[in-house]
PDB file of C-alpha atoms in Angstrom:
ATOM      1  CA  UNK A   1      77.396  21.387   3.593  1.00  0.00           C
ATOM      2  CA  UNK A   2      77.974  20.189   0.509  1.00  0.00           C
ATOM      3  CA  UNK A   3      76.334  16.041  -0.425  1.00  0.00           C
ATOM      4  CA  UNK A   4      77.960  14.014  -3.111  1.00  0.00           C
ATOM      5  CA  UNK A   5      76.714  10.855  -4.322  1.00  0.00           C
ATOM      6  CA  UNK A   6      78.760   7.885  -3.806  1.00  0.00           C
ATOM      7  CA  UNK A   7      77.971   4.794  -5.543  1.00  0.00           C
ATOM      8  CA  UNK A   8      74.445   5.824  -5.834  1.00  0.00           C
ATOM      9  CA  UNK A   9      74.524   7.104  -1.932  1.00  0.00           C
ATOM     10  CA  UNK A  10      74.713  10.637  -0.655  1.00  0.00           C
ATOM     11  CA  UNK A  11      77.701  11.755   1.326  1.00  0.00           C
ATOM     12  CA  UNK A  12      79.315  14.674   2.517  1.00  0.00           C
ATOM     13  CA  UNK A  13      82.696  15.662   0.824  1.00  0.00           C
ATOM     14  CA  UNK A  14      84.982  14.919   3.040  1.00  0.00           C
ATOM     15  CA  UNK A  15      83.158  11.616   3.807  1.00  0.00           C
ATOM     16  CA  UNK A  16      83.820  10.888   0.607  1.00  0.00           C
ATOM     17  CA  UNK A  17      87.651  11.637   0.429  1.00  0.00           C
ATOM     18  CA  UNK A  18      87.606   9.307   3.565  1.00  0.00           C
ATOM     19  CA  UNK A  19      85.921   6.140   1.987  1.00  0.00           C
ATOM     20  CA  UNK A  20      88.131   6.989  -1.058  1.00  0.00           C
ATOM     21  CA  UNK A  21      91.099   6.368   1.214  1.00  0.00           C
ATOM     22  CA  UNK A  22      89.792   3.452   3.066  1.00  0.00           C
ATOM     23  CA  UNK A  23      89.767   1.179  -0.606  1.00  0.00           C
ATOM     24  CA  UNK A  24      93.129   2.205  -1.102  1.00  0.00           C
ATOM     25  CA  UNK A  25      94.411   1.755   2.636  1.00  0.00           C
ATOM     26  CA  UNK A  26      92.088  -0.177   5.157  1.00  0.00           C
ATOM     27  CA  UNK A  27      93.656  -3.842   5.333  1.00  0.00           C
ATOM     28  CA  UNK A  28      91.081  -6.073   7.627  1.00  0.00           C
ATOM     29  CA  UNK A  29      92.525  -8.804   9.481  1.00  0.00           C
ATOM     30  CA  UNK A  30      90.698 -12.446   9.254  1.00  0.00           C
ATOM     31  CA  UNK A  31      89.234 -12.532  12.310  1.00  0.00           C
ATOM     32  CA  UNK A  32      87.850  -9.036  12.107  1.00  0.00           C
ATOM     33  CA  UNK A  33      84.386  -8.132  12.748  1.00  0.00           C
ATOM     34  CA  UNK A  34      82.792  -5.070  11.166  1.00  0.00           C
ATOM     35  CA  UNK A  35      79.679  -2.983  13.113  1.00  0.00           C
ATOM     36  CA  UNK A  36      77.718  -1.754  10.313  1.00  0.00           C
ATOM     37  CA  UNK A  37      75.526   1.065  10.818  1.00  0.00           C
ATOM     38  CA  UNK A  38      73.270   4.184   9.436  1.00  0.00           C
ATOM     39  CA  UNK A  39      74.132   7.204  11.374  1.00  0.00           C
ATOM     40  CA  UNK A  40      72.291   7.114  14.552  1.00  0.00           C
ATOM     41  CA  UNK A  41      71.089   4.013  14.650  1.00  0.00           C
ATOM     42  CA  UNK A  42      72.517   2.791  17.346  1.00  0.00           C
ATOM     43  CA  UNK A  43      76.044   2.611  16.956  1.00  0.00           C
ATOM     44  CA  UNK A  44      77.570   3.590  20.155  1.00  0.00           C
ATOM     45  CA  UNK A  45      75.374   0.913  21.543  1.00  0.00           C
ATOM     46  CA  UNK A  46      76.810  -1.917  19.337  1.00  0.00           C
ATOM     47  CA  UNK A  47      80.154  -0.675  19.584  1.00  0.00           C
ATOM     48  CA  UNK A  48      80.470  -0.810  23.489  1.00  0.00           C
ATOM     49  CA  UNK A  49      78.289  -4.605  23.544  1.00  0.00           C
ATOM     50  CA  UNK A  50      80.354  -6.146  20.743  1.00  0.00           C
ATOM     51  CA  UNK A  51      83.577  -4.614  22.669  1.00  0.00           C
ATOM     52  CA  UNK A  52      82.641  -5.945  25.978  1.00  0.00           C
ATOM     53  CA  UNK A  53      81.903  -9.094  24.357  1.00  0.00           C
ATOM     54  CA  UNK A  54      85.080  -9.597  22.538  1.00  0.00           C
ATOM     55  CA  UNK A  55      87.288  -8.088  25.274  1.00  0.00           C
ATOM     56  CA  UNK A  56      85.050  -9.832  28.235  1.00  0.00           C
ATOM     57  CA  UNK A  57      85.011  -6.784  30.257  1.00  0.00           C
ATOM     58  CA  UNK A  58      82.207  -4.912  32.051  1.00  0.00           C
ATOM     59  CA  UNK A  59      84.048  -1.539  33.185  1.00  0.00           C
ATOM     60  CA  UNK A  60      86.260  -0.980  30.150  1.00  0.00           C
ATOM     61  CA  UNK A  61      84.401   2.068  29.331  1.00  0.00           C
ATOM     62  CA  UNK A  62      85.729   3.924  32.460  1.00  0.00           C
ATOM     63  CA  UNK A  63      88.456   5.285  30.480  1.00  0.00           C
ATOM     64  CA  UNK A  64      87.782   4.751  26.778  1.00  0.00           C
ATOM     65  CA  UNK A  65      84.827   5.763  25.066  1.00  0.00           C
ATOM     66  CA  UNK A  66      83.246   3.341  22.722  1.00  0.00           C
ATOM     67  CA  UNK A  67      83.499   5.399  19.280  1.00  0.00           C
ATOM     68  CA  UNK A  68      87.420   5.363  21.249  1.00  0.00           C
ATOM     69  CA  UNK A  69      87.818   1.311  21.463  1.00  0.00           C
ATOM     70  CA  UNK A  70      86.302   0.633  17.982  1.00  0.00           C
ATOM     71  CA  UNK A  71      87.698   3.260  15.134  1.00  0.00           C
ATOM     72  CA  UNK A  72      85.855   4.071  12.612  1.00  0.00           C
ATOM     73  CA  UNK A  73      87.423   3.001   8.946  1.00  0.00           C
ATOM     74  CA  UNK A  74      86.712   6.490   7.328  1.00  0.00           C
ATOM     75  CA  UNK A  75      87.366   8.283  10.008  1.00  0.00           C
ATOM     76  CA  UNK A  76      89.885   7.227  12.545  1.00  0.00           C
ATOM     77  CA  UNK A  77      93.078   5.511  12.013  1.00  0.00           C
ATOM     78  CA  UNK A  78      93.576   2.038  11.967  1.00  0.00           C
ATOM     79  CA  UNK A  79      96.361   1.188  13.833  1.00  0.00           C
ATOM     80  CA  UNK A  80      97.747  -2.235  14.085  1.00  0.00           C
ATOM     81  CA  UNK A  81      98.085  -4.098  16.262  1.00  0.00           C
ATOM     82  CA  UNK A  82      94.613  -3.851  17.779  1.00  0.00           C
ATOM     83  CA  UNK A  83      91.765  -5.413  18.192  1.00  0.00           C
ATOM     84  CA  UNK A  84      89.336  -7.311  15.486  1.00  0.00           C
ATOM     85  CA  UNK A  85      87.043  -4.689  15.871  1.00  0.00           C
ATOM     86  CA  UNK A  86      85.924  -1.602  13.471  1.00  0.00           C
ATOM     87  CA  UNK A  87      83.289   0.409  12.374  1.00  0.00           C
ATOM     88  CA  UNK A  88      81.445   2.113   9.833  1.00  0.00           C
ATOM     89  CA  UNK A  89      78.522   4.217   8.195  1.00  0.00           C
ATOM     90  CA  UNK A  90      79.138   2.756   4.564  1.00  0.00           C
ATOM     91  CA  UNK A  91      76.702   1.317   2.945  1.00  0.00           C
ATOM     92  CA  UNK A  92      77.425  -2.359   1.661  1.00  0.00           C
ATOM     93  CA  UNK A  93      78.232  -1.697  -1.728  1.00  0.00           C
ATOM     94  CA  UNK A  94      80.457   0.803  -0.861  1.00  0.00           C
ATOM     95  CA  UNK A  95      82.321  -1.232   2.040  1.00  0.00           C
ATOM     96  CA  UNK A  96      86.238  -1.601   0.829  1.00  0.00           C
ATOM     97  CA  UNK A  97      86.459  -4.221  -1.842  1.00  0.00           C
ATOM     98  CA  UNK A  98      89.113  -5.158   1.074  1.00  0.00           C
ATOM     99  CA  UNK A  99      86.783  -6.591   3.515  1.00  0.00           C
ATOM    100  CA  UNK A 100      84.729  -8.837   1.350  1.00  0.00           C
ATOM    101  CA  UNK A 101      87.774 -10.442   0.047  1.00  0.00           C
ATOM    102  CA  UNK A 102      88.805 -11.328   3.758  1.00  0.00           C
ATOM    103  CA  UNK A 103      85.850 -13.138   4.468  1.00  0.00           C
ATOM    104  CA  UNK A 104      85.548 -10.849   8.024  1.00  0.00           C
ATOM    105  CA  UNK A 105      82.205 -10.602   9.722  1.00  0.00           C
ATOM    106  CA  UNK A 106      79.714  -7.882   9.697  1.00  0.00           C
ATOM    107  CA  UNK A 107      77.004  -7.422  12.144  1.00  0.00           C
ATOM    108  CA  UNK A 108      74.770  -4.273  10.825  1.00  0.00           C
ATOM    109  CA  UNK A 109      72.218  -2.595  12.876  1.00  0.00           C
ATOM    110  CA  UNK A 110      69.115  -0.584  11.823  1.00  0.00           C
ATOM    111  CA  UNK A 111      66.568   1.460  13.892  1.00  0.00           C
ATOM    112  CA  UNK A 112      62.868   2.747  12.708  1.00  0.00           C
ATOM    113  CA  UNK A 113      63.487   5.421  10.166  1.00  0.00           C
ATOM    114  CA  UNK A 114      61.343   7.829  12.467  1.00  0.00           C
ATOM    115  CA  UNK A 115      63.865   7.507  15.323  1.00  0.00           C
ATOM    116  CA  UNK A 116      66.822   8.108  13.746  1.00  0.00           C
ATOM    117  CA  UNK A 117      65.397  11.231  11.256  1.00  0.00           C
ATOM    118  CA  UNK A 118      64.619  12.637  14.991  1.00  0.00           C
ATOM    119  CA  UNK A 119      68.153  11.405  16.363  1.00  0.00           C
ATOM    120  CA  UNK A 120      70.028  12.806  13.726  1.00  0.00           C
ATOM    121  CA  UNK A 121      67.905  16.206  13.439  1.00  0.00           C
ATOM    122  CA  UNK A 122      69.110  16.452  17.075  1.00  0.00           C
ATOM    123  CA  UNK A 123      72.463  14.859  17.019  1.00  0.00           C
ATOM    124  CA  UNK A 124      74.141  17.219  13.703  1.00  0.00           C
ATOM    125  CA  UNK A 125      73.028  20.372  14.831  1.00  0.00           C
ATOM    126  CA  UNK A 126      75.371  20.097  17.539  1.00  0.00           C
ATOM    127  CA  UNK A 127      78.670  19.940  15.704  1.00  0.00           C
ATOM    128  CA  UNK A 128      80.966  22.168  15.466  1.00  0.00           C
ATOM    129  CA  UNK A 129      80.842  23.297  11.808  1.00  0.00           C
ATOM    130  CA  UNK A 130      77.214  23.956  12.077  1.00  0.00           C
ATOM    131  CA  UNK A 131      76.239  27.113  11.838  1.00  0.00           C
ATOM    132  CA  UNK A 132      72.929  27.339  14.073  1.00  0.00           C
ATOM    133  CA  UNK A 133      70.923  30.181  11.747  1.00  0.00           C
ATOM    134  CA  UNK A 134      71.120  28.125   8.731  1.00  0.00           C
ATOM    135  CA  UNK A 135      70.952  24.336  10.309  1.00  0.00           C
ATOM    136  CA  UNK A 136      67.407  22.896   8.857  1.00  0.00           C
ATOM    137  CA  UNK A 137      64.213  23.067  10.577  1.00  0.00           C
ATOM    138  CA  UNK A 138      62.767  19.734  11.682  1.00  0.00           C
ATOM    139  CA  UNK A 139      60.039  20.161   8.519  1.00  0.00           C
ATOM    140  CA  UNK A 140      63.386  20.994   6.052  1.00  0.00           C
ATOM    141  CA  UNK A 141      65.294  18.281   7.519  1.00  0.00           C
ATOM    142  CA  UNK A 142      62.430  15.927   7.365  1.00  0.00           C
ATOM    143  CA  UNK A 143      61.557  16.509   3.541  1.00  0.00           C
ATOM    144  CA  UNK A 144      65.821  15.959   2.693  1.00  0.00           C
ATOM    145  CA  UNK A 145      65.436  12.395   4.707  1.00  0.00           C
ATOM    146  CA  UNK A 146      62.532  11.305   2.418  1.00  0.00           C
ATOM    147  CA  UNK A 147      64.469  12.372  -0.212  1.00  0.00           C
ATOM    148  CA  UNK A 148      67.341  10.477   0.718  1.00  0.00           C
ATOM    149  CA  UNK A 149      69.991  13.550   0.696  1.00  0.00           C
ATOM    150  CA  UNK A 150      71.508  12.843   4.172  1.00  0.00           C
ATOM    151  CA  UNK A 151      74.581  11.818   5.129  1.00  0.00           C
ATOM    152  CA  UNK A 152      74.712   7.633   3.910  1.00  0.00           C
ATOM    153  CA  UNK A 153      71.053   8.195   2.383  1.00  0.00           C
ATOM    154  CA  UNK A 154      68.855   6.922   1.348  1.00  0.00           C
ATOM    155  CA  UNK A 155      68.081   5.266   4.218  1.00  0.00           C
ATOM    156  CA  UNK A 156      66.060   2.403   3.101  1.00  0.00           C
ATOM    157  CA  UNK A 157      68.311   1.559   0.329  1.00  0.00           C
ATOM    158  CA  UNK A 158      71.358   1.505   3.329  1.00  0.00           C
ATOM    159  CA  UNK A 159      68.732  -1.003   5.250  1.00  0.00           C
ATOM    160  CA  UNK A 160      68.129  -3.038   1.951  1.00  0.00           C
ATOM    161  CA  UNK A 161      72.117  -3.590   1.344  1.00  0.00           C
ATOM    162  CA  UNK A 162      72.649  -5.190   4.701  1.00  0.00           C
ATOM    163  CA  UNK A 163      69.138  -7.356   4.919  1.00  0.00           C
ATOM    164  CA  UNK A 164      70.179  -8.790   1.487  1.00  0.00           C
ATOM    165  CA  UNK A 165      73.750  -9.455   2.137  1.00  0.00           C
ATOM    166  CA  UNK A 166      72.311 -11.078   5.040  1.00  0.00           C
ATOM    167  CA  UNK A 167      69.795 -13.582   3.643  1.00  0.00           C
ATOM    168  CA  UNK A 168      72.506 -14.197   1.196  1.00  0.00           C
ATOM    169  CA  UNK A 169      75.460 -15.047   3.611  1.00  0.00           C
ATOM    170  CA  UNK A 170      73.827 -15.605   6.854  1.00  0.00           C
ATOM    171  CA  UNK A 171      76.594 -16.874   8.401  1.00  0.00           C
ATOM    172  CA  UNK A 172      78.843 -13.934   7.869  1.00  0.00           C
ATOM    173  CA  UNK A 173      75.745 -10.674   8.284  1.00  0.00           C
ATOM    174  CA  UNK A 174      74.193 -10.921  11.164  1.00  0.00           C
ATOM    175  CA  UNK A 175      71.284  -8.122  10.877  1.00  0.00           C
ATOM    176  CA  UNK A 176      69.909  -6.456  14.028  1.00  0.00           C
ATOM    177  CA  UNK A 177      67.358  -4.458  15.102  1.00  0.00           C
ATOM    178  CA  UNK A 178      67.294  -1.991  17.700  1.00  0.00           C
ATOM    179  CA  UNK A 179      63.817  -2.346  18.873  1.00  0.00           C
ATOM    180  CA  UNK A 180      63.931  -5.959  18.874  1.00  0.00           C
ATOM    181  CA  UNK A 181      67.403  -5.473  20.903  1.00  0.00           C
ATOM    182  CA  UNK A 182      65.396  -3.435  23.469  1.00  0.00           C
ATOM    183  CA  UNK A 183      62.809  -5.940  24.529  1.00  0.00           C
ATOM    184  CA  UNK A 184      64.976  -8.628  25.193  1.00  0.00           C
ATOM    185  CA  UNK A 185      68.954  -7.284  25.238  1.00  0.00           C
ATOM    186  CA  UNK A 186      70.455 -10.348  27.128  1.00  0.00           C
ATOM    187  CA  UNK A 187      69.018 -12.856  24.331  1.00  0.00           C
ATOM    188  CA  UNK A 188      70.592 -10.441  21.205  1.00  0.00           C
ATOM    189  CA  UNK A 189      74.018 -10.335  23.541  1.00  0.00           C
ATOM    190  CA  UNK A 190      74.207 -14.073  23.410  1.00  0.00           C
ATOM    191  CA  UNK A 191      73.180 -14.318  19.835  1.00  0.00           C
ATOM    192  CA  UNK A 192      76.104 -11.432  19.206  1.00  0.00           C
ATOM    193  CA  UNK A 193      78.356 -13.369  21.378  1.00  0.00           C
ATOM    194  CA  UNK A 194      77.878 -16.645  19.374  1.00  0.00           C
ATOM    195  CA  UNK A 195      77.944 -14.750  15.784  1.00  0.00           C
ATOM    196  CA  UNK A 196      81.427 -13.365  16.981  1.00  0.00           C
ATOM    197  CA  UNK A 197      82.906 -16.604  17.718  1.00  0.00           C
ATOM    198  CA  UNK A 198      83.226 -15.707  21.512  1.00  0.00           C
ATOM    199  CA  UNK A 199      80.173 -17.753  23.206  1.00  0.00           C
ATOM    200  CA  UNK A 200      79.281 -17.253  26.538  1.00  0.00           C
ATOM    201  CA  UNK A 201      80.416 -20.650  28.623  1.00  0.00           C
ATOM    202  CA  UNK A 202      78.148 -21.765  31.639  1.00  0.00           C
ATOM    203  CA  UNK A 203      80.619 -20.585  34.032  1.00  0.00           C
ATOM    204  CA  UNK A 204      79.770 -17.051  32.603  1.00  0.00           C
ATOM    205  CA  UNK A 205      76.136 -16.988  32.834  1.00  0.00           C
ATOM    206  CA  UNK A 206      76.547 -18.414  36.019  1.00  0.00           C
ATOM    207  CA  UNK A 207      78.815 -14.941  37.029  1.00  0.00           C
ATOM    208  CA  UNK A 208      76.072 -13.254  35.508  1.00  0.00           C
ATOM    209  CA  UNK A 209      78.526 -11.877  32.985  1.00  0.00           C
ATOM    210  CA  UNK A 210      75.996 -11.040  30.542  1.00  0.00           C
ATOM    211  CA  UNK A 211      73.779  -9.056  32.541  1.00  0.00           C
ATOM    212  CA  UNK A 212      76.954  -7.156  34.158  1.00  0.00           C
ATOM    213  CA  UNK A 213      77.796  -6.398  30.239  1.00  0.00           C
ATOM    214  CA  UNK A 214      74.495  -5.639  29.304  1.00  0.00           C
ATOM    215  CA  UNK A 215      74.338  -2.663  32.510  1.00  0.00           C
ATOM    216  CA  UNK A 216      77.707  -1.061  31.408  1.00  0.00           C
ATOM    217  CA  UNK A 217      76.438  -1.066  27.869  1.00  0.00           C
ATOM    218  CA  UNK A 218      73.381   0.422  29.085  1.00  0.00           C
ATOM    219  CA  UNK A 219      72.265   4.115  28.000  1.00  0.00           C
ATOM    220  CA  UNK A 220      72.094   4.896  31.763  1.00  0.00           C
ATOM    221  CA  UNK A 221      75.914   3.221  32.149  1.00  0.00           C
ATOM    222  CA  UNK A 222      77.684   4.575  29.503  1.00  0.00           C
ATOM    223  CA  UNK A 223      76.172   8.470  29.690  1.00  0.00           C
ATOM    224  CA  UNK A 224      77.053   8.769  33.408  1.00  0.00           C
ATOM    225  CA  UNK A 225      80.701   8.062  32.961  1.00  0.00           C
ATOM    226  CA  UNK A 226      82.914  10.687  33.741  1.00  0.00           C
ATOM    227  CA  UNK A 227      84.339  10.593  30.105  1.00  0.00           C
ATOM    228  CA  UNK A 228      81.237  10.409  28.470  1.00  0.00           C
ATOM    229  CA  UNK A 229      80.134  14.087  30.365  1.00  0.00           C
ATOM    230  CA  UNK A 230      84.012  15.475  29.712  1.00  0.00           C
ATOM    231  CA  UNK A 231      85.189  14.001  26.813  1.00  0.00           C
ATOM    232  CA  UNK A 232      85.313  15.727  22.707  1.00  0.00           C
ATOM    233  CA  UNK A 233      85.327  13.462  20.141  1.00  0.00           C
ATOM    234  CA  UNK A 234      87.211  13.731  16.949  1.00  0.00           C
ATOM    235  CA  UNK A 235      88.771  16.925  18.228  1.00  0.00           C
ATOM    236  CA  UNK A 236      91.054  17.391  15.150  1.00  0.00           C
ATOM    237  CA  UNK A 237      88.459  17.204  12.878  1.00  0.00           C
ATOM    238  CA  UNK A 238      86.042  19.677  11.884  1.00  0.00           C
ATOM    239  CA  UNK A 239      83.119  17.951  12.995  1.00  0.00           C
ATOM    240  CA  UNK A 240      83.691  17.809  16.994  1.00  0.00           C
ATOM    241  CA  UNK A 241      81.593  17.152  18.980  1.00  0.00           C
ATOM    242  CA  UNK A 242      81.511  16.304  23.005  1.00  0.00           C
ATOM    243  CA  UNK A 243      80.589  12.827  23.732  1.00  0.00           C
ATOM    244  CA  UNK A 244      78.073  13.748  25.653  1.00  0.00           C
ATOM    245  CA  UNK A 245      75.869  14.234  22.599  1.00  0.00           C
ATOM    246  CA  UNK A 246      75.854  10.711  21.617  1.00  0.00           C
ATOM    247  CA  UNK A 247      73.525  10.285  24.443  1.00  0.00           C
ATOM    248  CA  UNK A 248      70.174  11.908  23.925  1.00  0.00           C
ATOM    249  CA  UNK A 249      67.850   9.554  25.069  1.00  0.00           C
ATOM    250  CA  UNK A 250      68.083   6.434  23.448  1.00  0.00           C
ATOM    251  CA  UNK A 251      64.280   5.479  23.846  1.00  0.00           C
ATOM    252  CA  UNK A 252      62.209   3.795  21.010  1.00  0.00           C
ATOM    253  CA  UNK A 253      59.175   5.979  19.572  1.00  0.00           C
ATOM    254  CA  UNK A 254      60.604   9.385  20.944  1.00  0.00           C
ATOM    255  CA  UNK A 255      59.519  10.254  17.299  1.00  0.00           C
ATOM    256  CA  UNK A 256      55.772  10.995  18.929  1.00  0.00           C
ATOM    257  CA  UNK A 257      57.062  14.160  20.380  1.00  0.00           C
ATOM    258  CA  UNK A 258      58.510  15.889  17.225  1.00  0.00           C
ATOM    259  CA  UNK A 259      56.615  14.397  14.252  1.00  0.00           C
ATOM    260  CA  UNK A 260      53.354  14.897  13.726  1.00  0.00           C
ATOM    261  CA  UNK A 261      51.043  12.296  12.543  1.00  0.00           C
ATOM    262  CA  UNK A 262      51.124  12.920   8.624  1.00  0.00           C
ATOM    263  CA  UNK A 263      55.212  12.789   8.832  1.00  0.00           C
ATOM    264  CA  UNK A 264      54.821   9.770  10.752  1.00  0.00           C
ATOM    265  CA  UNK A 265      52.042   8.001   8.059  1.00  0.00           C
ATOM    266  CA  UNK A 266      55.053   9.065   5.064  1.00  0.00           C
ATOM    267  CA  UNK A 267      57.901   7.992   6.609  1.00  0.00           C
ATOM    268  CA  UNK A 268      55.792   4.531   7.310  1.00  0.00           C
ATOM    269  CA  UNK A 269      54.244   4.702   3.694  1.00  0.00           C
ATOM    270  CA  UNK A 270      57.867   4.630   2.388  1.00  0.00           C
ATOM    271  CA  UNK A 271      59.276   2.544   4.568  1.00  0.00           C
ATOM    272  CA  UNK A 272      56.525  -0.269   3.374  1.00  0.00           C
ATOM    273  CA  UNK A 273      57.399   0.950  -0.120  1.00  0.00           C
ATOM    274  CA  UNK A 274      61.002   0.116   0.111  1.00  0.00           C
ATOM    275  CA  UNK A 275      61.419  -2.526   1.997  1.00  0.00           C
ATOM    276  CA  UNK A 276      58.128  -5.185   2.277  1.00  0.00           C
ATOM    277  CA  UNK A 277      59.006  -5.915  -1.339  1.00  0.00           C
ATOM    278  CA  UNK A 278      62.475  -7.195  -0.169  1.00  0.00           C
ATOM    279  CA  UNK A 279      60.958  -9.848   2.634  1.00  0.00           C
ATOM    280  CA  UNK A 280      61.845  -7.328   5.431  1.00  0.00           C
ATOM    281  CA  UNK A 281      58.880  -6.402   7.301  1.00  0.00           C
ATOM    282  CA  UNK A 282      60.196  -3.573   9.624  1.00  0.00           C
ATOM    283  CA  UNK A 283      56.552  -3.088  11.235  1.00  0.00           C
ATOM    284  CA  UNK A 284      56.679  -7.062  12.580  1.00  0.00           C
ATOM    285  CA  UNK A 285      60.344  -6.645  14.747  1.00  0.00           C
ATOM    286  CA  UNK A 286      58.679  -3.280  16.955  1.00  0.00           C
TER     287      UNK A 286
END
């Protein structure tokens, strides 16, 4: 595959093409909100939370998938009318000038750098384009992450876009992190609720809504439905790929069983590199 850089950012061609067409096309409504993310990061997760939230359901995902009920604004079409919900991989610079200028939301999610090299390694190899004999090792795919020549890379830099944008509008980029989202999901759900402009009333934590959201969000929920094992997505495109795929495992530090320890110290060394000087202490929120 070929990578072309984007605004300083690597992406593949046709990514490009598709962000290219977004500026030109993508029209964001007021009340949009836009999920933010580096590939594997934890998307499908914010996609079917913020979903649930907005649409107040629990068991929506029985017969759409999440990448399904929140498009994607380089990939997907964006039909209208739906709902004030889409996605992407951009980084912030590179968002349509179209969505600053509406004022919408953006709620952008980042995982540790060692997760999602792993994730991804995992997750790409698997589409259909790939061609298995010449897909990277784990050591070659490792060394192009560091470099930053990945699909949205450099990762840090992606990070640093959204943390800034958020200290600077605070009240428009909320900033997430999946770790922190694991140890305590139901307080980051309320916090995503409020941010969205839907807050959860009494009445609903008294139905337990949350928690009911929170289990059909769940890795365990959303990879057992019968559309999730079944289902392709983006079946006209050439990168396919069953929906099944998008759930792996989902744990934090699965890294420890395909890294070794020097990997591990580099990635870390970088990650200090890149981001401590910015105010964003990754190491603190795991």
């Amino acid at each position: 595959m070929t990578f072309y850089q984007y605004n300083g950012f690597w992406y593949p061609y046709g990514n490009v093409l598709r962000m290219l067409l977004a500026e030109e096309s993508f029209k964001p409504q007021p009340n949009d909100i836009v999920l933010c993310s580096f590939p594997k990061s934890g998307t499908t997760w914010l996609k079917a939370l913020a979903f649930a939230i907005l649409t107040r359901s629990d068991d929506r995902f029985e017969s759409a998938f999440p990448h399904d009920s929140v498009p994607f604004i380089e990939i997907d079409g964006i039909s209208s009318p739906r709902i004030p919900l889409v996605a992407t991989h951009s980084n912030y610079s590179s968002l349509p000038s179209s969505v600053a200028d509406s004022g919408c939301k953006i709620v952008y999610i980042c995982r540790d750098p060692k997760d999602v090299l792993v994730s991804f390694w995992h997750f790409f190899k698997k589409f259909a384009y790939v061609n298995p004999e010449t897909y990277p090792s784990l050591e070659q795919g490792f060394e192009l992450f560091c470099e930053g020549v990945i699909t949205a890379g450099p990762y840090w830099d992606h990070v640093f876009e959204y943390w800034k944008a958020s200290l600077e509008s605070p009240e428009r980029v909320m900033f997430l992190v999946y770790e922190e989202m694991k140890k305590d999901i139901v307080a980051v759900v309320k916090k995503l609720a409020e941010f969205m402009g839907c807050p959860f009333s009494m009445e609903e934590e008294g139905q337990d809504l949350v928690q009911k959201i929170v289990d059909s969000c769940s890795f365990e929920g959303l990879s057992n439905l019968d559309i999730t094992k079944n289902g392709v997505q983006w079946s006209n495109y050439e990168f396919a790929v069953p929906k099944s795929n998008f759930f792996r495992k989902g744990e934090v530090g699965d890294w420890k069983n395909h890294l070794t320890p020097e990997m591990a110290n580099r990635l870390d060394q970088i990650t200090r590199e890149k981001l401590s000087a910015a105010g964003f202490n990754f190491f603190t929120h795991q």
